[in-house]
């Protein structure tokens, strides 16, 4: 595809119906230099006023943070500081098991690939002062009658379901391994090298 084709393709993604998005921006680099840029649509609408999207517009990262979480996870794995097949329990400070599969360890790989047997439930974000163990402790305000575990028959390591809570746990693991707050580690080890000034969170799932 040539530049005109790419421009037409990205322009086709903009719209206010179906899967269309209000606006988007694209920057592509090759060999350390910018080779393509595109921006169209709007970044903000307030009544009758709207502001155009530009390549300098800032986006709410939301689940894009998951990608950076895995970047860090792989970096730590390559440095020998953890293994993707480690039992997450050894980093959380408590034994985490699906009640229907008590002998199946929930691994970092399962969390990263959404095959952990965990579910978001009605709530998957808790205050930083609350330990993630609260999600899995009967009687806790965040227990939700066990809603954070998949139904029996959906065993860890086998059944895929997208779950934000997985990445809150991975963020907690990263903090335990590095001894640094998740966002500060990301800024120093990932964002600074990419010259990105934004901030990331790992799902706001509480402290370890």
Coordinates of C-alpha atoms in Angstrom, one line a residue:
X1 CA 0.0 0.0 0.0
X2 CA 1.2 3.5 -0.8
X3 CA 0.7 6.6 1.3
X4 CA -2.6 7.5 -0.4
X5 CA -4.0 4.0 0.3
X6 CA -3.0 4.2 4.0
X7 CA -4.6 7.7 4.3
X8 CA -7.8 6.3 2.7
X9 CA -7.8 3.3 5.0
X10 CA -7.4 5.2 8.2
X11 CA -9.9 7.8 7.1
X12 CA -12.4 5.0 6.6
X13 CA -12.2 4.1 10.2
X14 CA -13.6 7.4 11.4
X15 CA -17.3 7.7 11.9
X16 CA -20.1 7.9 14.5
X17 CA -21.9 4.6 13.7
X18 CA -21.0 1.0 14.0
X19 CA -17.3 0.5 14.7
X20 CA -16.3 4.0 13.6
X21 CA -14.2 6.1 15.9
X22 CA -14.5 9.9 16.4
X23 CA -10.9 10.4 15.6
X24 CA -7.5 8.8 15.4
X25 CA -3.8 9.6 15.0
X26 CA -1.0 7.4 13.6
X27 CA 2.7 7.8 13.7
X28 CA 5.0 5.1 12.1
X29 CA 8.7 4.9 12.5
X30 CA 11.3 2.8 10.7
X31 CA 15.0 2.7 11.5
X32 CA 14.6 5.4 14.1
X33 CA 12.9 7.9 11.8
X34 CA 9.3 8.9 11.1
X35 CA 8.1 7.5 7.9
X36 CA 4.3 8.1 8.1
X37 CA 1.8 10.3 10.0
X38 CA -1.9 10.6 9.8
X39 CA -4.5 12.4 12.0
X40 CA -8.2 13.0 11.3
X41 CA -11.5 13.3 13.0
X42 CA -12.1 15.1 16.3
X43 CA -10.5 14.7 19.7
X44 CA -13.1 16.6 21.7
X45 CA -16.8 17.6 21.3
X46 CA -18.6 20.1 23.5
X47 CA -22.0 21.0 22.3
X48 CA -21.7 22.6 18.9
X49 CA -17.9 23.0 19.2
X50 CA -15.3 20.4 18.3
X51 CA -11.6 20.2 18.3
X52 CA -9.6 18.4 15.5
X53 CA -7.5 15.4 16.2
X54 CA -3.7 16.0 15.7
X55 CA -0.7 13.7 16.0
X56 CA 0.1 15.6 19.2
X57 CA -3.3 14.9 20.8
X58 CA -3.2 13.0 24.0
X59 CA -5.2 9.8 24.5
X60 CA -6.5 8.1 27.6
X61 CA -4.4 5.0 27.8
X62 CA -6.9 2.7 29.5
X63 CA -6.2 -0.9 28.4
X64 CA -3.3 0.1 26.2
X65 CA -1.5 -0.1 29.6
X66 CA -1.8 -3.8 29.3
X67 CA 0.7 -3.9 26.4
X68 CA 3.2 -2.0 28.5
X69 CA 2.6 -4.3 31.4
X70 CA 3.7 -7.2 29.2
X71 CA 6.7 -5.3 27.9
X72 CA 7.9 -5.0 31.5
X73 CA 7.0 -8.6 32.3
X74 CA 9.1 -9.8 29.4
X75 CA 11.9 -7.5 30.3
X76 CA 12.0 -8.9 33.8
X77 CA 11.8 -12.5 32.5
X78 CA 14.7 -11.9 30.1
X79 CA 16.7 -10.5 33.1
X80 CA 16.0 -13.7 35.0
X81 CA 14.0 -11.9 37.7
X82 CA 10.9 -14.1 37.2
X83 CA 9.6 -16.8 34.9
X84 CA 6.3 -16.6 33.0
X85 CA 5.4 -20.0 34.5
X86 CA 5.9 -18.9 38.1
X87 CA 3.0 -19.4 40.4
X88 CA 1.7 -15.8 41.0
X89 CA 1.1 -16.7 44.6
X90 CA 4.8 -16.4 45.4
X91 CA 4.7 -12.7 44.5
X92 CA 1.3 -11.8 45.9
X93 CA 2.1 -13.0 49.4
X94 CA -1.0 -15.3 49.6
X95 CA -2.1 -18.5 48.0
X96 CA -4.3 -17.8 45.0
X97 CA -6.2 -20.8 43.6
X98 CA -9.5 -21.2 41.8
X99 CA -11.8 -22.9 44.3
X100 CA -12.8 -25.6 41.8
X101 CA -9.2 -26.3 40.9
X102 CA -7.2 -26.0 44.1
X103 CA -4.2 -28.0 42.7
X104 CA -3.7 -25.9 39.6
X105 CA -1.3 -23.0 40.1
X106 CA -2.3 -19.7 38.4
X107 CA 0.8 -18.5 36.6
X108 CA 2.0 -15.2 35.2
X109 CA 1.6 -16.6 31.7
X110 CA -2.1 -17.4 32.4
X111 CA -2.7 -13.8 33.8
X112 CA -1.0 -12.2 30.7
X113 CA -3.0 -14.4 28.3
X114 CA -6.4 -14.1 30.0
X115 CA -6.5 -17.8 30.8
X116 CA -6.2 -17.5 34.5
X117 CA -9.7 -18.6 35.5
X118 CA -10.3 -15.2 37.1
X119 CA -13.1 -12.8 36.2
X120 CA -13.7 -9.1 36.8
X121 CA -17.0 -9.4 38.6
X122 CA -19.0 -6.2 39.2
X123 CA -16.0 -4.4 40.6
X124 CA -12.3 -4.8 39.7
X125 CA -10.9 -1.5 40.9
X126 CA -10.1 -0.9 44.6
X127 CA -8.4 1.8 46.6
X128 CA -4.6 1.6 46.7
X129 CA -4.8 1.1 50.5
X130 CA -6.7 -2.2 50.0
X131 CA -4.7 -5.4 49.2
X132 CA -5.7 -7.4 46.1
X133 CA -6.3 -10.4 48.4
X134 CA -9.7 -8.7 49.2
X135 CA -11.0 -9.8 45.8
X136 CA -10.5 -13.5 46.8
X137 CA -11.3 -13.4 50.5
X138 CA -14.9 -14.5 51.6
X139 CA -16.5 -11.9 53.7
X140 CA -14.6 -9.1 52.1
X141 CA -16.6 -6.2 50.6
X142 CA -14.9 -7.1 47.3
X143 CA -15.6 -10.8 47.4
X144 CA -18.9 -10.5 45.5
X145 CA -19.9 -14.1 46.4
X146 CA -16.9 -15.5 44.4
X147 CA -17.7 -13.6 41.2
X148 CA -13.9 -13.1 40.5
X149 CA -13.6 -16.8 39.7
X150 CA -14.8 -18.5 36.5
X151 CA -17.6 -21.1 36.7
X152 CA -16.5 -24.7 37.2
X153 CA -15.6 -26.2 33.9
X154 CA -13.5 -23.2 32.8
X155 CA -10.2 -24.3 34.2
X156 CA -7.1 -22.1 34.6
X157 CA -4.8 -22.4 31.6
X158 CA -7.4 -23.7 29.3
X159 CA -10.4 -21.3 29.0
X160 CA -9.9 -17.8 27.7
X161 CA -11.9 -14.8 28.9
X162 CA -10.7 -11.2 28.9
X163 CA -10.3 -10.0 32.4
X164 CA -8.9 -6.6 33.6
X165 CA -8.2 -8.1 37.1
X166 CA -5.4 -10.2 35.5
X167 CA -3.4 -7.1 34.8
X168 CA -4.0 -5.5 38.2
X169 CA -2.3 -8.6 39.6
X170 CA 0.5 -8.4 37.1
X171 CA 1.1 -4.8 38.1
X172 CA 1.2 -5.9 41.7
X173 CA 3.8 -8.6 40.7
X174 CA 5.9 -6.0 38.9
X175 CA 5.9 -3.9 42.0
X176 CA 6.9 -6.8 44.2
X177 CA 9.8 -7.8 41.9
X178 CA 11.2 -4.4 41.2
X179 CA 10.5 -2.7 44.5
X180 CA 9.1 0.3 42.7
X181 CA 5.6 1.6 42.1
X182 CA 4.3 0.4 38.8
X183 CA 4.0 3.8 37.1
X184 CA 7.4 5.0 38.3
X185 CA 9.0 1.8 37.0
X186 CA 7.3 2.2 33.6
X187 CA 8.4 5.8 33.3
X188 CA 12.1 5.0 34.1
X189 CA 12.4 1.8 32.1
X190 CA 9.9 2.0 29.2
X191 CA 8.5 5.5 28.7
X192 CA 11.7 7.4 29.0
X193 CA 13.4 5.3 26.3
X194 CA 10.4 5.9 24.0
X195 CA 10.3 9.6 24.8
X196 CA 6.7 9.3 25.9
X197 CA 5.6 11.7 28.7
X198 CA 2.3 10.0 29.5
X199 CA 1.5 8.0 32.6
X200 CA 0.3 4.4 32.9
X201 CA -1.7 2.4 35.4
X202 CA -2.1 -1.4 35.5
X203 CA -5.8 -1.5 36.0
X204 CA -6.0 0.3 39.4
X205 CA -6.4 -3.0 41.2
X206 CA -4.9 -2.0 44.5
X207 CA -1.6 -2.6 46.3
X208 CA 0.1 -6.0 46.8

